[in-house]
Tab-separated table of C-alpha atoms and ligand atoms in Angstrom:
chain	number	residue	atom	x	y	z
A	1	MET	CA	-54.777	10.453	7.087
A	2	PRO	CA	-53.556	6.860	6.807
A	3	PRO	CA	-50.723	5.980	9.190
A	4	VAL	CA	-47.241	6.527	7.836
A	5	PRO	CA	-45.856	3.072	6.999
A	6	PRO	CA	-42.800	2.059	9.014
A	7	LEU	CA	-39.522	2.989	7.392
A	8	GLU	CA	-37.493	0.161	5.982
A	9	ARG	CA	-34.626	-0.503	8.329
A	10	ARG	CA	-31.305	0.860	7.078
A	11	ILE	CA	-27.806	0.202	8.321
A	12	VAL	CA	-24.669	2.317	8.388
A	13	GLY	CA	-21.336	2.049	10.091
A	14	THR	CA	-17.623	2.454	9.835
A	15	SER	CA	-14.399	0.546	10.292
A	16	LEU	CA	-11.571	2.518	11.855
A	17	LYS	CA	-9.083	0.185	10.105
A	18	MET	CA	-5.708	1.109	11.707
A	19	TYR	CA	-6.168	4.873	11.492
A	20	PHE	CA	-6.603	5.990	15.126
A	21	SER	CA	-4.580	5.959	18.357
A	22	PRO	CA	-6.310	4.416	21.405
A	23	SER	CA	-7.197	7.826	22.832
A	24	ARG	CA	-8.631	9.047	19.538
A	25	THR	CA	-10.601	5.809	19.198
A	26	LEU	CA	-12.179	6.339	22.610
A	27	SER	CA	-13.163	9.944	22.028
A	28	TYR	CA	-14.495	8.991	18.594
A	29	THR	CA	-16.523	6.142	20.112
A	30	LYS	CA	-18.115	8.545	22.594
A	31	ASN	CA	-19.161	10.735	19.673
A	32	ILE	CA	-20.577	7.723	17.862
A	33	ALA	CA	-22.495	6.787	21.019
A	34	SER	CA	-24.077	10.235	20.973
A	35	LEU	CA	-25.552	9.421	17.519
A	36	ALA	CA	-27.327	6.320	18.851
A	37	PRO	CA	-30.631	8.092	19.700
A	38	LEU	CA	-30.767	9.666	16.217
A	39	ALA	CA	-30.074	6.302	14.590
A	40	ALA	CA	-32.734	4.560	16.685
A	41	ALA	CA	-35.309	7.262	15.932
A	42	SER	CA	-34.427	7.041	12.221
A	43	ASN	CA	-34.814	3.254	12.055
A	44	VAL	CA	-31.135	2.904	11.219
A	45	ASP	CA	-28.804	0.260	12.653
A	46	LEU	CA	-25.502	1.904	13.509
A	47	PHE	CA	-22.268	-0.069	13.826
A	48	LEU	CA	-18.676	0.682	14.754
A	49	ILE	CA	-15.667	-1.509	13.993
A	50	PRO	CA	-12.563	-0.398	15.904
A	51	ASP	CA	-9.258	-2.257	15.895
A	52	PHE	CA	-8.868	-5.323	18.138
A	53	LEU	CA	-6.881	-3.457	20.774
A	54	ASN	CA	-9.707	-1.063	21.542
A	55	LEU	CA	-12.648	-3.448	21.352
A	56	THR	CA	-13.148	-3.887	25.105
A	57	SER	CA	-12.944	-0.137	25.844
A	58	CYS	CA	-15.378	0.583	23.004
A	59	ALA	CA	-17.678	-2.186	24.254
A	60	SER	CA	-17.841	-0.555	27.654
A	61	ILE	CA	-18.617	2.886	26.187
A	62	LEU	CA	-21.262	1.531	23.836
A	63	SER	CA	-22.907	-0.678	26.446
A	64	SER	CA	-23.761	2.411	28.472
A	65	THR	CA	-25.874	3.979	25.685
A	66	PRO	CA	-29.640	3.514	26.017
A	67	ASP	CA	-29.912	2.976	22.248
A	68	PRO	CA	-27.815	0.277	20.633
A	69	VAL	CA	-24.665	0.749	18.579
A	70	LEU	CA	-23.508	-2.579	17.182
A	71	LEU	CA	-19.883	-3.383	17.893
A	72	GLY	CA	-17.851	-5.105	15.183
A	73	ALA	CA	-14.414	-6.687	14.847
A	74	GLN	CA	-12.208	-6.329	11.764
A	75	ASP	CA	-11.446	-10.062	11.507
A	76	THR	CA	-11.377	-13.288	13.528
A	77	TYR	CA	-9.718	-16.680	13.477
A	78	PHE	CA	-11.834	-19.687	12.526
A	79	GLU	CA	-11.024	-21.876	15.554
A	80	ASP	CA	-12.551	-21.038	18.925
A	81	TYR	CA	-9.420	-21.592	21.063
A	82	GLY	CA	-5.999	-23.263	21.022
A	83	ALA	CA	-2.390	-22.862	19.956
A	84	PHE	CA	-2.839	-20.141	17.326
A	85	THR	CA	-0.338	-17.443	18.281
A	86	GLY	CA	-1.363	-13.945	17.306
A	87	GLU	CA	-4.920	-14.849	16.355
A	88	VAL	CA	-8.189	-13.753	17.967
A	89	SER	CA	-10.912	-16.196	18.964
A	90	PRO	CA	-14.473	-15.661	17.731
A	91	GLN	CA	-15.694	-17.013	21.080
A	92	SER	CA	-13.792	-14.247	22.894
A	93	LEU	CA	-15.186	-11.641	20.519
A	94	LYS	CA	-18.688	-12.810	21.334
A	95	ASP	CA	-17.890	-12.780	25.065
A	96	ILE	CA	-16.890	-9.119	25.058
A	97	GLY	CA	-19.998	-7.953	23.210
A	98	VAL	CA	-19.068	-8.073	19.517
A	99	SER	CA	-22.067	-8.754	17.294
A	100	ILE	CA	-20.677	-8.206	13.771
A	101	VAL	CA	-17.413	-9.569	12.362
A	102	GLU	CA	-16.025	-8.085	9.178
A	103	LEU	CA	-14.390	-10.622	6.871
A	104	GLY	CA	-12.523	-10.477	3.587
A	105	HIS	CA	-11.953	-6.748	3.300
A	106	ALA	CA	-10.029	-5.957	0.099
A	107	GLU	CA	-7.031	-4.869	2.184
A	108	ARG	CA	-6.951	-8.230	3.959
A	109	ARG	CA	-7.288	-10.090	0.670
A	110	ARG	CA	-4.549	-8.050	-1.020
A	111	LEU	CA	-2.049	-7.446	1.789
A	112	PHE	CA	-2.569	-10.446	4.059
A	113	GLY	CA	-3.361	-13.250	1.639
A	114	GLU	CA	-6.948	-13.762	2.767
A	115	THR	CA	-8.679	-16.272	0.457
A	116	ASP	CA	-12.296	-17.189	-0.199
A	117	GLY	CA	-11.602	-20.544	1.495
A	118	ASN	CA	-10.343	-18.885	4.688
A	119	ILE	CA	-13.148	-16.370	4.696
A	120	ALA	CA	-15.708	-19.182	4.407
A	121	LYS	CA	-14.224	-20.941	7.463
A	122	LYS	CA	-14.254	-17.675	9.382
A	123	ALA	CA	-17.859	-16.971	8.381
A	124	ALA	CA	-18.835	-20.392	9.749
A	125	ALA	CA	-17.023	-19.609	13.024
A	126	VAL	CA	-18.755	-16.240	13.330
A	127	VAL	CA	-22.203	-17.771	12.864
A	128	ARG	CA	-21.377	-20.717	15.157
A	129	ASN	CA	-20.596	-18.177	17.872
A	130	GLY	CA	-23.838	-16.276	17.427
A	131	MET	CA	-22.534	-13.226	15.562
A	132	ILE	CA	-23.218	-11.805	12.097
A	133	PRO	CA	-20.569	-12.015	9.354
A	134	LEU	CA	-20.109	-8.822	7.341
A	135	ILE	CA	-18.405	-10.138	4.234
A	136	CYS	CA	-16.724	-7.723	1.849
A	137	VAL	CA	-16.874	-8.574	-1.846
A	138	GLY	CA	-15.937	-6.631	-4.940
A	139	GLU	CA	-14.195	-6.662	-8.272
A	140	VAL	CA	-10.568	-5.603	-8.542
A	141	SER	CA	-10.529	-3.616	-11.798
A	142	ALA	CA	-12.316	-0.375	-12.535
A	143	PRO	CA	-14.714	-0.416	-15.495
A	144	SER	CA	-12.853	0.135	-18.761
A	145	SER	CA	-14.107	2.221	-21.634
A	146	GLY	CA	-16.203	-0.705	-22.970
A	147	PRO	CA	-19.955	-1.153	-22.510
A	148	ALA	CA	-21.279	-0.572	-18.984
A	149	SER	CA	-23.054	-3.946	-19.040
A	150	ALA	CA	-19.709	-5.707	-19.512
A	151	ALA	CA	-18.302	-4.002	-16.402
A	152	VAL	CA	-21.403	-4.989	-14.434
A	153	GLY	CA	-21.150	-8.581	-15.677
A	154	MET	CA	-17.490	-8.802	-14.703
A	155	ALA	CA	-18.160	-7.371	-11.229
A	156	VAL	CA	-21.066	-9.738	-10.621
A	157	ARG	CA	-18.985	-12.750	-11.678
A	158	GLU	CA	-16.188	-11.856	-9.231
A	159	CYS	CA	-18.600	-11.136	-6.397
A	160	ARG	CA	-20.648	-14.271	-7.070
A	161	THR	CA	-17.617	-16.508	-6.522
A	162	GLN	CA	-16.776	-14.704	-3.276
A	163	MET	CA	-20.363	-14.814	-2.018
A	164	LEU	CA	-21.176	-18.416	-2.912
A	165	SER	CA	-18.041	-19.630	-1.174
A	166	ALA	CA	-19.053	-17.900	2.074
A	167	LEU	CA	-22.739	-18.792	1.797
A	168	ALA	CA	-21.917	-22.475	1.370
A	169	ALA	CA	-20.220	-22.426	4.787
A	170	ILE	CA	-23.067	-20.975	6.844
A	171	PRO	CA	-26.440	-22.512	7.579
A	172	ASP	CA	-29.420	-21.270	5.611
A	173	GLY	CA	-31.488	-19.174	7.980
A	174	SER	CA	-28.486	-17.409	9.510
A	175	GLU	CA	-28.143	-13.671	9.058
A	176	VAL	CA	-25.420	-12.290	6.818
A	177	ILE	CA	-24.362	-8.874	5.606
A	178	PHE	CA	-22.470	-8.381	2.350
A	179	ALA	CA	-20.594	-5.159	1.681
A	180	TYR	CA	-20.149	-4.567	-2.028
A	181	GLU	CA	-16.868	-2.687	-2.147
A	182	PRO	CA	-15.361	-2.365	-5.629
A	183	VAL	CA	-11.645	-2.540	-4.868
A	184	TRP	CA	-10.891	0.350	-7.217
A	185	ALA	CA	-13.343	2.617	-5.360
A	186	ILE	CA	-11.731	2.147	-1.920
A	187	GLY	CA	-9.528	5.084	-0.967
A	188	ALA	CA	-10.647	6.989	-4.063
A	189	SER	CA	-11.916	10.553	-4.241
A	190	GLU	CA	-15.508	9.507	-4.858
A	191	PRO	CA	-17.687	6.398	-4.753
A	192	ALA	CA	-18.343	4.147	-7.746
A	193	GLY	CA	-21.042	5.424	-10.103
A	194	LYS	CA	-24.684	5.002	-9.259
A	195	ASP	CA	-25.674	2.973	-12.329
A	196	HIS	CA	-22.837	0.513	-11.803
A	197	VAL	CA	-23.504	-0.018	-8.087
A	198	VAL	CA	-27.266	-0.323	-8.436
A	199	ALA	CA	-26.963	-2.799	-11.324
A	200	VAL	CA	-24.376	-4.921	-9.493
A	201	THR	CA	-26.130	-4.934	-6.111
A	202	LYS	CA	-29.449	-5.908	-7.670
A	203	GLU	CA	-27.717	-8.961	-9.131
A	204	LEU	CA	-26.013	-9.717	-5.807
A	205	ARG	CA	-29.411	-9.714	-4.135
A	206	ARG	CA	-30.609	-12.233	-6.700
A	207	ILE	CA	-27.683	-14.502	-5.829
A	208	CYS	CA	-28.956	-14.582	-2.219
A	209	GLY	CA	-32.591	-14.767	-3.288
A	210	GLU	CA	-33.327	-18.281	-2.083
A	211	ARG	CA	-31.855	-17.816	1.384
A	212	LYS	CA	-34.133	-17.870	4.395
A	213	GLY	CA	-31.992	-15.783	6.761
A	214	ARG	CA	-31.880	-12.014	6.578
A	215	VAL	CA	-29.391	-10.771	3.981
A	216	ARG	CA	-28.413	-7.129	3.859
A	217	ILE	CA	-26.293	-5.542	1.161
A	218	LEU	CA	-24.189	-2.468	1.847
A	219	TYR	CA	-22.061	-0.331	-0.390
A	220	GLY	CA	-18.550	0.730	0.632
A	221	GLY	CA	-15.766	2.608	-1.147
A	222	SER	CA	-15.362	6.370	-0.624
A	223	ALA	CA	-18.958	6.586	0.618
A	224	GLY	CA	-20.115	9.651	2.541
A	225	PRO	CA	-22.916	12.187	2.657
A	226	GLY	CA	-24.905	12.069	-0.583
A	227	THR	CA	-24.012	8.471	-1.444
A	228	PHE	CA	-27.035	6.680	-0.011
A	229	GLU	CA	-29.565	8.854	-1.819
A	230	ASN	CA	-28.032	7.705	-5.110
A	231	LEU	CA	-27.774	4.037	-4.271
A	232	LYS	CA	-30.852	3.335	-2.178
A	233	GLU	CA	-32.537	1.378	-4.995
A	234	GLY	CA	-29.840	-1.256	-4.671
A	235	VAL	CA	-28.528	-1.227	-1.102
A	236	ASP	CA	-29.725	-1.448	2.499
A	237	GLY	CA	-27.002	0.798	3.808
A	238	LEU	CA	-23.433	2.017	3.689
A	239	PHE	CA	-20.041	0.998	5.032
A	240	LEU	CA	-17.951	4.124	5.494
A	241	GLY	CA	-14.203	4.530	5.776
A	242	ARG	CA	-12.310	7.840	5.808
A	243	PHE	CA	-15.356	10.019	5.338
A	244	ALA	CA	-16.740	8.887	8.714
A	245	HIS	CA	-13.684	10.187	10.569
A	246	GLU	CA	-15.609	13.427	10.802
A	247	VAL	CA	-18.558	12.237	12.926
A	248	GLY	CA	-20.761	14.969	11.468
A	249	ASN	CA	-20.611	13.119	8.140
A	250	LEU	CA	-22.032	9.990	9.725
A	251	GLU	CA	-24.750	12.087	11.292
A	252	LYS	CA	-25.587	13.513	7.844
A	253	VAL	CA	-25.786	10.005	6.387
A	254	ILE	CA	-28.200	8.891	9.123
A	255	GLU	CA	-30.335	11.990	8.444
A	256	GLU	CA	-30.376	11.115	4.737
A	257	MET	CA	-31.399	7.540	5.489
A	258	LYS	CA	-34.222	8.848	7.623
A	259	ARG	CA	-35.511	11.052	4.793
A	260	THR	CA	-35.249	8.549	1.959
B	301	13P	O1	-12.803	0.217	2.919
B	301	13P	C1	-13.827	0.855	3.153
B	301	13P	C2	-14.884	0.344	4.036
B	301	13P	O2	-14.654	-0.971	4.358
B	301	13P	C3	-14.030	2.171	2.566
B	301	13P	O3	-12.929	2.971	2.772
B	301	13P	P1	-12.939	4.454	2.177
B	301	13P	O4	-14.348	4.982	2.359
B	301	13P	O5	-11.940	5.193	2.991
B	301	13P	O6	-12.620	4.340	0.726
């Protein structure tokens, strides 16, 4: 029998947003660490993005696992140090073991006035400090009753602006992850429809087509078990929110990624 070709590498992870207390974050992180061997054996990169307060404790838990779990931060400032009260330095994030920095989540754009210009500066700071930006993009409005192609076109136009702004700020050849998260699908009862996500993410990949660095495209927005199987034509992985609070769901997603 010919050798089984290596699986394509997938990626899955979760942001804890501001959901958990410190003690719950730590026990959750230990559970995530216990999934590391499964993820490694399944050719899946696993990441965890706790809040800032718990980053160092999570770093110490995750650094003791034989298989890697990538540690992420939910944001950063774009300067490395100085008089910027209340902000967090990308250099410090790197120092404590952060490897992924999430930028431009819909909640930050909507509630905290994050703009494409700011996100681009932050992406540059993340890359300058040797980490990977995970940039969230997505259209605000849910598809209306019109033709599906119009909804796809509108989503791609909104995402293109967000992506090109960030890409212009980072050197070609640097790694970047985009999370396609339709704003209307975040916090919903189910993810956006398969046809919509696959059509949009295929276009998003085209936008990055000329880049030399590795680009990975995730889907986020009410994702959970069963989502990846539907979307795998378009995406490299998933970015989970609430449905990862039950660690067993994340385990199921890794198992699905292994099978598909
Ligand atoms: O915002 C998200 C990931 O960044 C997704 O959140 P939910 O899965 O809870 O909708």
